[in-house]
Amino acid sequence: MADNHTRRLCVEIIHSHFGPLTAKLASVLLIRGRLPLSQLIRFSQLKPRTARASILVLVQHNIVWHTKGDDDVEVFEVNVDECLMRMRFGRFIWLAEQIFGKPAADIVQLILDHGKLRTSDILSMLSVSDAKSTSFIPQMTQYNQILFKLVSGSYLKPSTVLSHLSPRDKCIQYEAEEKRKIVGFPTAKELREAKEIAQARLKREEEEAEQVGLKRKAKDQLTSRTNKRKLSDEDVVNDFVYFKINYEKFSVHIRNTVIENAAKDRFNHGASLVMKAAMKATESTQLNISEPRSVPISVANIVMQIPEDANLTAGLVYPSKKVGNLTCVKDYLGMLSSADNPTPEGRASSFLSYSTSKVQVEFEIIARKLRQNIVESVARSKHGPEGVRILRLLSHTGKMDEKQISKNIMMAAKDVRPLLVALSADSLICTQEVPKSADRNPARTFYLWYVDFQKAYSMILGNLYKTLYNIMARRRAECEYSEVAAVLEKRQRSDVSQDENLLTRLEREVLKGWEEKQEKLAVIEMRVEEIVFLLKDLGPLCVNYD
């Protein structure tokens, strides 16, 4: 079950997207866990017809899982990750437009509005909106081509039966089946193997189920020598499959943008261009963000992705002004791979690995460093540079007592002690008790301090969810003010929406002030959401290290 901050944020998201009644039902599911429909109606105090309609809407938008329990009664459970992903819908639409153009943005927006749709439904809805256009037939042909690109590029994926079931339930079921095959008392190794087999089976079933998005279409072709026809196959979009957005593929582009900005902040604009080119060369093979590194690529492929008008020599100093892009790219690759610092510390801060002929982008190392920078930023903002010194010391050396910390960071013990307590109160560092005797007397106990990054990430993530909830609540409160609500209601009239000059000067000023506040809140929300992406979405990459 989700914690309090996550639960409140999910309810606020559902309230803003689907209204108060659906949010009330989702709140019951988030607080009480999975429930059948009868208990949902009882606890939410909604009418049965309203509760059923709300459940149908949430299932259609992939926010609720439904499965049959042990007593063969259908139960429902909220998919928290799917709900939180709705905060990035605007960015997904923007990315689709940047990659494929305006038609792709229209398709992605339509699917996001409806949860999941078939190809015929998508084209029919788009044809209604474009029926008055003079270029109607070419426009529909373009939509068909873009739809094929989105499906073949894994930006859209089929919505299958497995996508409506909780992966945890399926994994537990498969793991129990594997355990029943074990003869005698199972060992730890056998239990671990059973869990790995169950996870591999679930992953294989999901991959097989998602391959139904494209199908083979037989096409007749006349041969040059005979009049007989032969069949040749080509891939087309399956008309009978419901498609939904593949968040993983769009998250790949978000991750690449974050890495590009990180390279620019650490080095310069030329290094970010080379980093962007290296990731773009392997973009087709990046299907999800759980890959620790990219596939190997050559330097020549990176040079081909560099824009022609890029001035790479501006960020480097050469004795001669006439230097080719290949030389600049190799120098930038040396910088990004920390070739001048071949130590463990240098490798831990590198962006890629660069051998004589092949280059690989190290997503795991980059994600680990960016996540640690967030913890250090929190320590710096709350406890100053001294707190960051303690945090870095403990993260590099491991467990240390108070005297060792005081000696290493060259601070008095009376100044270190309150700082350690403050860092521990914020869950940035933890203590390990080592008693000298069995009675665990505090006077005869060593207290060692260390950094638990997972605990620190969880604490920061909870605070970020709280911040996002406050931003969304503030946005809703701004719309509910009596003066603003009256102007917004008047703005929705057909005559006013076409000509806003029908509003009075005072109403236009109120509307302008409201739009400025909404824009500021949106900017803050986008910045916070990017930190959430680093801590939550890139977390599986660093779980072994943290």
Coordinates of C-alpha atoms in Angstrom, one line a residue:
M1 CA 0.0 0.0 0.0
A2 CA 1.1 3.6 -0.7
D3 CA 2.2 5.9 2.1
N4 CA 0.3 8.9 3.2
H5 CA 1.9 11.5 0.9
T6 CA 1.7 9.2 -2.2
R7 CA -2.0 8.4 -1.4
R8 CA -3.0 12.1 -1.1
L9 CA -1.2 12.9 -4.3
C10 CA -2.9 10.1 -6.2
V11 CA -6.3 11.2 -4.9
E12 CA -5.6 14.8 -6.0
I13 CA -4.5 13.6 -9.5
I14 CA -7.7 11.6 -9.9
H15 CA -9.8 14.5 -8.6
S16 CA -8.3 16.9 -11.1
H17 CA -8.7 14.4 -14.0
F18 CA -12.0 12.6 -13.2
G19 CA -13.9 14.6 -10.6
P20 CA -14.7 14.3 -6.9
L21 CA -16.8 11.1 -7.0
T22 CA -14.2 9.0 -8.7
A23 CA -11.5 10.5 -6.4
K24 CA -13.6 9.4 -3.4
L25 CA -13.8 5.8 -4.6
A26 CA -10.1 5.8 -5.4
S27 CA -9.3 7.1 -1.9
V28 CA -11.2 4.2 -0.3
L29 CA -9.1 1.7 -2.4
L30 CA -5.8 3.5 -1.5
I31 CA -6.6 3.5 2.2
R32 CA -8.1 0.0 2.6
G33 CA -6.3 -1.9 -0.2
R34 CA -8.0 -4.2 -2.7
L35 CA -11.7 -4.6 -2.2
P36 CA -14.7 -6.1 -4.0
L37 CA -17.4 -3.9 -5.5
S38 CA -19.9 -4.5 -2.7
Q39 CA -17.5 -3.2 0.0
L40 CA -16.4 -0.4 -2.3
I41 CA -20.0 0.8 -2.5
R42 CA -20.4 0.5 1.3
F43 CA -17.2 2.3 2.3
S44 CA -17.4 5.1 -0.3
Q45 CA -21.2 5.6 0.3
L46 CA -21.7 6.1 -3.4
K47 CA -24.7 4.8 -5.4
P48 CA -24.1 1.4 -7.0
R49 CA -24.5 2.9 -10.5
T50 CA -22.0 5.7 -9.8
A51 CA -19.5 3.3 -8.2
R52 CA -19.7 1.0 -11.2
A53 CA -19.2 3.9 -13.6
S54 CA -16.2 5.2 -11.7
I55 CA -14.6 1.7 -11.7
L56 CA -15.2 1.4 -15.4
V57 CA -13.5 4.8 -16.0
L58 CA -10.5 3.9 -13.8
V59 CA -10.1 0.5 -15.5
Q60 CA -10.4 2.0 -19.0
H61 CA -7.6 4.4 -18.0
N62 CA -5.4 1.6 -16.6
I63 CA -5.5 3.1 -13.0
V64 CA -7.2 0.1 -11.4
W65 CA -6.3 -3.5 -11.6
H66 CA -9.1 -6.1 -11.4
T67 CA -8.7 -9.8 -10.6
K68 CA -10.6 -12.6 -9.0
G69 CA -9.7 -13.5 -5.4
D70 CA -9.5 -16.9 -3.7
D71 CA -13.3 -17.0 -3.2
D72 CA -13.9 -16.3 -7.0
V73 CA -15.0 -12.7 -6.2
E74 CA -13.6 -9.9 -8.4
V75 CA -11.5 -7.4 -6.4
F76 CA -10.1 -4.1 -7.4
E77 CA -6.7 -2.4 -6.6
V78 CA -5.2 1.0 -7.6
N79 CA -2.1 1.0 -9.8
V80 CA -0.2 3.8 -8.0
D81 CA 2.6 4.0 -10.6
E82 CA 0.1 4.4 -13.4
C83 CA -1.7 7.2 -11.5
L84 CA 1.5 9.1 -10.8
M85 CA 2.5 8.8 -14.5
R86 CA -0.4 11.0 -15.4
M87 CA 1.6 14.0 -14.3
R88 CA 3.8 13.6 -17.3
F89 CA 1.1 13.4 -20.0
G90 CA 1.8 16.9 -21.2
R91 CA 5.5 16.1 -21.7
F92 CA 4.6 12.9 -23.5
I93 CA 2.5 14.8 -26.0
W94 CA 5.3 17.4 -26.4
L95 CA 7.9 14.7 -27.0
A96 CA 5.6 13.0 -29.7
E97 CA 5.4 16.3 -31.5
Q98 CA 9.1 16.9 -31.4
I99 CA 9.9 13.4 -32.7
F100 CA 7.2 12.7 -35.2
G101 CA 5.3 16.0 -35.7
K102 CA 1.8 17.4 -34.9
P103 CA -0.1 14.3 -36.2
A104 CA 1.7 12.1 -33.6
A105 CA 0.9 14.5 -30.9
D106 CA -2.8 14.3 -31.9
I107 CA -2.8 10.5 -31.7
V108 CA -0.9 10.4 -28.4
Q109 CA -3.2 13.0 -26.9
L110 CA -6.3 11.1 -28.1
I111 CA -5.1 7.8 -26.6
L112 CA -4.2 9.6 -23.3
D113 CA -7.7 11.1 -23.1
H114 CA -9.4 7.7 -23.6
G115 CA -7.0 5.3 -21.9
K116 CA -6.8 2.8 -24.7
L117 CA -8.2 2.7 -28.2
R118 CA -8.3 0.6 -31.4
T119 CA -6.9 1.8 -34.7
S120 CA -10.3 2.3 -36.2
D121 CA -11.5 4.3 -33.2
I122 CA -8.4 6.5 -33.4
L123 CA -8.8 7.2 -37.1
S124 CA -12.6 7.8 -36.8
M125 CA -12.2 10.4 -34.0
L126 CA -9.4 12.1 -35.9
S127 CA -11.5 12.1 -39.1
V128 CA -14.4 13.9 -37.3
S129 CA -12.1 16.7 -36.2
D130 CA -10.5 17.0 -39.7
A131 CA -13.6 16.4 -41.8
K132 CA -13.9 20.1 -42.7
S133 CA -10.3 20.3 -43.9
T134 CA -9.5 20.5 -47.6
S135 CA -6.6 18.0 -47.3
F136 CA -8.7 15.4 -45.6
I137 CA -7.5 12.3 -47.5
P138 CA -3.8 13.1 -47.3
Q139 CA -4.2 13.9 -43.6
M140 CA -5.7 10.5 -42.9
T141 CA -2.9 8.8 -44.9
Q142 CA -0.4 10.7 -42.8
Y143 CA -2.2 9.6 -39.6
N144 CA -2.0 6.0 -40.7
Q145 CA 1.8 6.3 -41.4
I146 CA 2.4 8.0 -38.0
L147 CA 0.4 5.4 -36.2
F148 CA 2.5 2.6 -37.8
K149 CA 5.7 4.4 -36.7
L150 CA 4.4 4.8 -33.1
V151 CA 3.5 1.1 -32.9
S152 CA 6.7 -0.2 -34.6
G153 CA 8.9 2.2 -32.5
S154 CA 7.2 0.9 -29.3
Y155 CA 5.7 4.2 -28.4
L156 CA 2.4 2.5 -28.4
K157 CA 1.9 -1.0 -27.0
P158 CA -1.1 -3.4 -26.9
S159 CA -3.4 -3.4 -23.9
T160 CA -3.6 -7.1 -23.0
V161 CA -5.3 -9.2 -20.3
L162 CA -2.0 -9.2 -18.3
S163 CA -1.9 -5.4 -18.2
H164 CA -5.1 -5.5 -16.1
L165 CA -3.7 -7.9 -13.5
S166 CA -1.3 -6.9 -10.8
P167 CA 2.2 -8.2 -11.7
R168 CA 2.8 -9.0 -8.0
D169 CA -0.1 -11.4 -8.0
K170 CA 1.1 -13.2 -11.1
C171 CA 4.7 -13.4 -9.7
I172 CA 3.4 -14.8 -6.4
Q173 CA 1.3 -17.4 -8.3
Y174 CA 4.2 -18.5 -10.5
E175 CA 6.6 -18.6 -7.6
A176 CA 4.2 -20.8 -5.7
E177 CA 4.0 -23.2 -8.7
E178 CA 7.8 -23.4 -8.8
K179 CA 8.1 -24.0 -5.1
R180 CA 5.6 -27.0 -5.4
K181 CA 8.1 -28.6 -7.7
I182 CA 10.8 -28.7 -5.1
V183 CA 11.1 -32.0 -3.3
G184 CA 11.7 -31.9 0.4
F185 CA 12.6 -28.8 2.5
P186 CA 13.7 -26.0 0.1
T187 CA 17.1 -24.4 0.5
A188 CA 17.8 -20.7 0.1
K189 CA 19.3 -21.3 -3.3
E190 CA 16.2 -23.2 -4.5
L191 CA 13.9 -20.4 -3.3
R192 CA 16.0 -17.8 -5.0
E193 CA 16.0 -19.8 -8.3
A194 CA 12.2 -20.3 -8.0
K195 CA 11.7 -16.5 -7.7
E196 CA 14.0 -15.8 -10.6
I197 CA 12.2 -18.4 -12.8
A198 CA 8.8 -16.8 -11.9
Q199 CA 10.0 -13.3 -12.8
A200 CA 11.5 -14.5 -16.1
R201 CA 8.2 -16.3 -16.9
L202 CA 6.2 -13.2 -16.2
K203 CA 8.5 -11.0 -18.3
R204 CA 8.4 -13.5 -21.2
E205 CA 4.6 -13.6 -21.1
E206 CA 4.4 -9.8 -21.1
E207 CA 6.8 -9.6 -24.1
E208 CA 4.8 -12.2 -26.0
A209 CA 1.5 -10.5 -25.3
E210 CA 2.8 -7.2 -26.5
Q211 CA 3.9 -8.6 -29.9
V212 CA 0.3 -8.6 -31.2
G213 CA 0.4 -4.9 -32.1
L214 CA 1.7 -5.6 -35.6
K215 CA 0.5 -8.3 -38.0
R216 CA 1.5 -9.7 -41.4
K217 CA -0.6 -8.6 -44.3
A218 CA -0.5 -10.7 -47.5
K219 CA -0.1 -8.6 -50.7
D220 CA -0.4 -10.0 -54.2
Q221 CA 2.5 -9.1 -56.6
L222 CA 2.9 -10.0 -60.3
T223 CA 6.2 -11.7 -61.1
S224 CA 8.1 -10.6 -64.1
R225 CA 8.4 -14.1 -65.7
T226 CA 5.0 -15.7 -65.1
N227 CA 1.5 -14.5 -64.6
K228 CA 1.2 -16.3 -61.3
R229 CA 0.9 -14.3 -58.2
K230 CA 3.1 -14.8 -55.1
L231 CA 2.5 -13.6 -51.6
S232 CA 4.8 -11.2 -49.9
D233 CA 4.4 -10.2 -46.3
E234 CA 4.5 -6.7 -44.8
D235 CA 3.8 -5.4 -41.3
V236 CA 0.6 -3.5 -40.7
V237 CA -1.1 -2.3 -37.5
N238 CA -3.5 -4.8 -36.0
D239 CA -7.0 -3.3 -36.2
F240 CA -8.4 -5.5 -33.5
V241 CA -5.9 -4.6 -30.7
Y242 CA -6.4 -1.9 -28.2
F243 CA -3.3 0.3 -27.9
K244 CA -2.1 2.4 -24.9
I245 CA 0.9 4.6 -24.4
N246 CA 4.2 2.9 -23.6
Y247 CA 5.5 5.1 -20.8
E248 CA 8.9 3.4 -20.8
K249 CA 9.8 4.5 -24.3
F250 CA 8.9 8.1 -23.6
S251 CA 10.8 7.9 -20.3
V252 CA 13.9 7.0 -22.3
H253 CA 13.8 10.4 -24.0
I254 CA 13.2 12.1 -20.7
R255 CA 16.3 10.3 -19.2
N256 CA 18.4 11.2 -22.2
T257 CA 17.4 14.9 -21.9
V258 CA 18.4 14.9 -18.2
I259 CA 21.8 13.3 -19.0
E260 CA 22.4 15.8 -21.8
N261 CA 21.7 18.7 -19.4
A262 CA 23.9 17.1 -16.7
A263 CA 26.8 16.9 -19.2
K264 CA 26.2 20.6 -20.2
D265 CA 26.3 21.7 -16.5
R266 CA 29.5 19.8 -15.7
F267 CA 31.4 20.5 -18.9
N268 CA 30.1 22.7 -21.7
H269 CA 27.7 22.9 -24.6
G270 CA 30.0 20.9 -26.9
A271 CA 30.1 18.0 -24.5
S272 CA 26.3 17.9 -24.3
L273 CA 26.1 17.8 -28.1
V274 CA 28.5 14.8 -28.2
M275 CA 26.5 13.1 -25.4
K276 CA 23.3 13.7 -27.2
A277 CA 24.7 12.3 -30.4
A278 CA 26.0 9.2 -28.6
M279 CA 22.5 8.5 -27.1
K280 CA 20.7 9.3 -30.4
A281 CA 22.9 6.8 -32.3
T282 CA 21.5 4.0 -30.0
E283 CA 18.0 5.4 -29.6
S284 CA 16.3 2.6 -31.5
T285 CA 17.7 0.0 -29.2
Q286 CA 16.8 1.8 -26.0
L287 CA 13.4 0.2 -25.2
N288 CA 13.3 0.9 -21.4
I289 CA 15.2 2.8 -18.7
S290 CA 16.3 -0.3 -16.8
E291 CA 19.3 -0.9 -19.1
P292 CA 22.6 -0.3 -17.3
R293 CA 24.4 0.8 -20.4
S294 CA 23.8 1.3 -24.1
V295 CA 25.0 -1.0 -26.9
P296 CA 28.5 -0.4 -28.2
I297 CA 28.8 2.2 -31.0
S298 CA 31.7 3.5 -33.0
V299 CA 33.0 7.1 -33.0
A300 CA 32.0 7.4 -36.7
N301 CA 28.4 6.8 -35.8
I302 CA 28.6 9.6 -33.2
V303 CA 30.1 12.0 -35.7
M304 CA 27.3 11.3 -38.1
Q305 CA 24.7 12.4 -35.5
I306 CA 26.5 15.8 -34.8
P307 CA 24.6 18.7 -36.5
E308 CA 26.3 20.3 -39.4
D309 CA 26.2 23.8 -37.9
A310 CA 27.6 22.6 -34.5
N311 CA 30.8 24.5 -33.5
L312 CA 32.6 21.9 -31.3
T313 CA 35.8 23.8 -31.3
A314 CA 34.2 26.7 -29.3
G315 CA 34.5 24.6 -26.1
L316 CA 38.1 23.4 -26.6
V317 CA 41.4 25.1 -27.1
Y318 CA 43.6 24.1 -30.0
P319 CA 46.9 25.6 -31.4
S320 CA 45.3 25.5 -34.8
K321 CA 42.0 26.9 -35.8
K322 CA 41.3 24.2 -38.5
V323 CA 40.3 21.2 -36.5
G324 CA 37.9 18.5 -37.7
N325 CA 34.8 17.3 -35.9
L326 CA 36.4 13.8 -35.5
T327 CA 39.2 15.2 -33.4
C328 CA 36.9 17.3 -31.3
V329 CA 34.5 14.3 -30.7
K330 CA 37.4 12.1 -29.6
D331 CA 38.6 14.8 -27.2
Y332 CA 35.1 15.2 -25.8
L333 CA 34.7 11.5 -25.4
G334 CA 37.9 11.4 -23.4
M335 CA 36.5 14.1 -21.1
L336 CA 33.2 12.3 -20.7
S337 CA 34.9 9.0 -20.0
S338 CA 37.2 10.6 -17.4
A339 CA 40.3 9.4 -19.3
D340 CA 42.4 11.9 -17.4
N341 CA 41.4 10.3 -14.0
P342 CA 41.6 6.5 -14.3
T343 CA 40.8 5.9 -10.7
P344 CA 37.7 4.5 -9.0
E345 CA 36.6 8.0 -8.2
G346 CA 37.0 9.0 -11.8
R347 CA 35.1 6.0 -13.2
A348 CA 32.3 6.7 -10.7
S349 CA 31.8 10.2 -12.2
S350 CA 32.2 9.3 -15.9
F351 CA 29.4 9.5 -18.4
L352 CA 30.5 6.8 -20.8
S353 CA 33.2 4.2 -21.4
Y354 CA 35.5 4.8 -24.3
S355 CA 37.9 2.2 -25.6
T356 CA 40.0 2.4 -28.8
S357 CA 37.0 1.9 -31.2
K358 CA 33.8 1.5 -29.2
V359 CA 31.7 3.8 -27.0
Q360 CA 29.0 2.9 -24.4
V361 CA 26.9 5.3 -22.5
E362 CA 26.9 4.3 -18.8
F363 CA 23.3 4.9 -17.7
E364 CA 23.8 3.2 -14.3
I365 CA 26.8 5.3 -13.3
I366 CA 25.2 8.5 -14.4
A367 CA 21.9 7.7 -12.6
R368 CA 23.8 6.8 -9.4
K369 CA 25.8 10.1 -9.5
L370 CA 22.7 12.2 -10.2
R371 CA 20.8 10.6 -7.3
Q372 CA 23.6 11.1 -4.9
N373 CA 23.8 14.8 -6.0
I374 CA 20.2 15.2 -5.0
V375 CA 21.0 13.9 -1.5
E376 CA 24.0 16.2 -1.2
S377 CA 21.8 19.2 -2.4
V378 CA 19.3 18.4 0.4
A379 CA 22.1 18.2 3.0
R380 CA 23.6 21.5 1.7
S381 CA 20.3 23.4 1.8
K382 CA 19.4 22.2 5.3
H383 CA 22.8 21.8 7.1
G384 CA 25.3 23.8 5.0
P385 CA 28.7 22.7 3.6
E386 CA 29.6 20.9 6.8
G387 CA 26.7 18.5 6.4
V388 CA 27.9 17.7 2.9
R389 CA 31.4 17.0 4.1
I390 CA 30.1 14.5 6.6
L391 CA 27.8 12.9 4.1
R392 CA 30.6 12.5 1.5
L393 CA 33.0 11.2 4.1
L394 CA 30.6 8.5 5.3
S395 CA 29.5 7.5 1.8
H396 CA 33.2 6.9 0.8
T397 CA 34.6 5.3 3.9
G398 CA 31.6 3.5 5.4
K399 CA 30.8 3.3 9.1
M400 CA 32.7 5.6 11.5
D401 CA 32.2 6.8 15.0
E402 CA 32.0 10.4 16.2
K403 CA 35.6 10.8 17.0
Q404 CA 36.8 9.5 13.6
I405 CA 34.4 11.8 11.8
S406 CA 35.5 14.8 13.9
K407 CA 39.2 14.0 13.1
N408 CA 38.7 13.5 9.4
I409 CA 36.6 16.6 8.7
M410 CA 38.7 18.7 11.0
M411 CA 35.9 20.0 13.2
A412 CA 35.5 20.0 17.0
A413 CA 33.5 17.2 18.5
K414 CA 31.1 19.6 20.1
D415 CA 30.2 21.0 16.6
V416 CA 30.0 17.6 15.0
R417 CA 27.6 16.0 17.5
P418 CA 24.6 18.3 16.9
L419 CA 25.2 18.1 13.1
L420 CA 25.1 14.3 13.2
V421 CA 21.9 14.4 15.2
A422 CA 20.3 16.8 12.7
L423 CA 21.4 14.7 9.7
S424 CA 20.0 11.6 11.4
A425 CA 16.7 13.4 12.1
D426 CA 16.4 14.1 8.4
S427 CA 17.1 10.4 7.6
L428 CA 20.3 11.4 5.6
I429 CA 22.5 9.2 7.9
C430 CA 21.8 6.3 10.3
T431 CA 23.4 4.8 13.3
Q432 CA 24.6 1.2 14.0
E433 CA 24.9 0.1 17.6
V434 CA 27.9 -2.2 18.5
P435 CA 27.5 -3.2 22.2
K436 CA 30.6 -4.2 24.2
S437 CA 28.5 -6.4 26.6
A438 CA 25.3 -8.5 26.4
D439 CA 23.3 -6.1 28.5
R440 CA 23.5 -3.4 25.7
N441 CA 24.3 -0.7 28.2
P442 CA 24.5 2.7 26.3
A443 CA 27.7 3.6 28.2
R444 CA 29.4 0.5 26.9
T445 CA 28.2 0.7 23.3
F446 CA 29.9 2.0 20.2
Y447 CA 27.7 4.1 17.9
L448 CA 28.8 4.0 14.3
W449 CA 27.4 6.4 11.7
Y450 CA 26.8 5.5 8.0
V451 CA 24.8 6.6 5.0
D452 CA 21.7 4.6 4.0
F453 CA 20.9 6.0 0.5
Q454 CA 17.7 4.0 0.1
K455 CA 16.3 5.5 3.3
A456 CA 17.4 9.0 2.3
Y457 CA 15.8 8.6 -1.2
S458 CA 12.6 7.4 0.4
M459 CA 12.5 10.4 2.7
I460 CA 13.2 12.9 -0.1
L461 CA 10.7 11.2 -2.4
G462 CA 8.0 11.5 0.3
N463 CA 8.7 15.2 0.7
L464 CA 8.5 15.7 -3.0
Y465 CA 5.2 13.9 -3.2
K466 CA 4.0 16.2 -0.5
T467 CA 5.2 19.2 -2.4
L468 CA 3.5 18.0 -5.6
Y469 CA 0.2 17.6 -3.7
N470 CA 0.5 21.1 -2.3
I471 CA 1.1 22.5 -5.8
M472 CA -2.0 20.7 -7.2
A473 CA -4.1 21.7 -4.2
R474 CA -3.0 25.3 -4.7
R475 CA -3.8 25.2 -8.4
R476 CA -7.3 23.9 -7.6
A477 CA -7.8 26.5 -4.9
E478 CA -6.9 29.3 -7.3
C479 CA -9.6 28.1 -9.7
E480 CA -12.2 28.0 -6.9
Y481 CA -12.0 31.6 -5.9
S482 CA -15.3 33.3 -6.5
E483 CA -13.9 36.0 -8.7
V484 CA -11.8 33.7 -10.8
A485 CA -14.5 31.0 -11.0
A486 CA -17.0 33.5 -12.4
V487 CA -14.5 34.8 -15.0
L488 CA -13.6 31.2 -16.1
E489 CA -17.2 30.2 -16.3
K490 CA -17.9 33.3 -18.5
R491 CA -14.9 32.5 -20.6
Q492 CA -16.3 29.1 -21.5
R493 CA -19.3 30.7 -23.3
S494 CA -19.1 30.2 -27.1
D495 CA -19.2 33.9 -27.9
V496 CA -16.5 34.9 -25.3
S497 CA -14.2 32.0 -26.3
Q498 CA -14.1 33.3 -29.8
D499 CA -13.6 36.9 -28.8
E500 CA -12.2 37.6 -25.4
N501 CA -12.7 41.4 -25.9
L502 CA -16.2 40.8 -24.7
L503 CA -14.7 40.5 -21.2
T504 CA -14.4 43.7 -19.2
R505 CA -11.1 45.2 -18.3
L506 CA -11.3 44.0 -14.7
E507 CA -12.2 40.5 -15.8
R508 CA -9.2 40.5 -18.2
E509 CA -6.9 41.6 -15.4
V510 CA -8.3 38.8 -13.1
L511 CA -7.8 36.3 -15.9
K512 CA -4.2 37.5 -16.6
G513 CA -3.3 37.2 -12.9
W514 CA -4.7 33.7 -12.7
E515 CA -2.8 32.6 -15.8
E516 CA 0.5 33.9 -14.4
K517 CA 0.0 32.0 -11.2
Q518 CA -0.9 28.8 -13.1
E519 CA 2.3 29.2 -15.2
K520 CA 4.5 29.6 -12.1
L521 CA 2.9 26.6 -10.5
A522 CA 3.4 24.6 -13.7
V523 CA 7.1 25.5 -13.8
I524 CA 7.6 24.5 -10.1
E525 CA 5.7 21.2 -10.7
M526 CA 7.8 20.4 -13.7
R527 CA 11.1 20.9 -11.8
V528 CA 9.9 18.8 -8.8
E529 CA 8.7 16.1 -11.2
E530 CA 12.1 15.9 -12.8
I531 CA 13.7 15.1 -9.4
V532 CA 11.0 12.5 -8.8
F533 CA 11.9 10.9 -12.1
L534 CA 15.6 10.6 -11.0
L535 CA 14.7 9.2 -7.6
K536 CA 11.9 6.9 -8.5
D537 CA 12.1 5.9 -12.1
L538 CA 15.9 5.5 -12.2
G539 CA 15.9 3.7 -8.9
P540 CA 16.0 0.1 -10.3
L541 CA 19.3 0.9 -12.0
C542 CA 21.1 1.6 -8.7
V543 CA 19.4 -0.9 -6.4
N544 CA 22.4 -3.2 -6.2
Y545 CA 24.8 -0.3 -5.4
D546 CA 22.6 1.5 -3.0

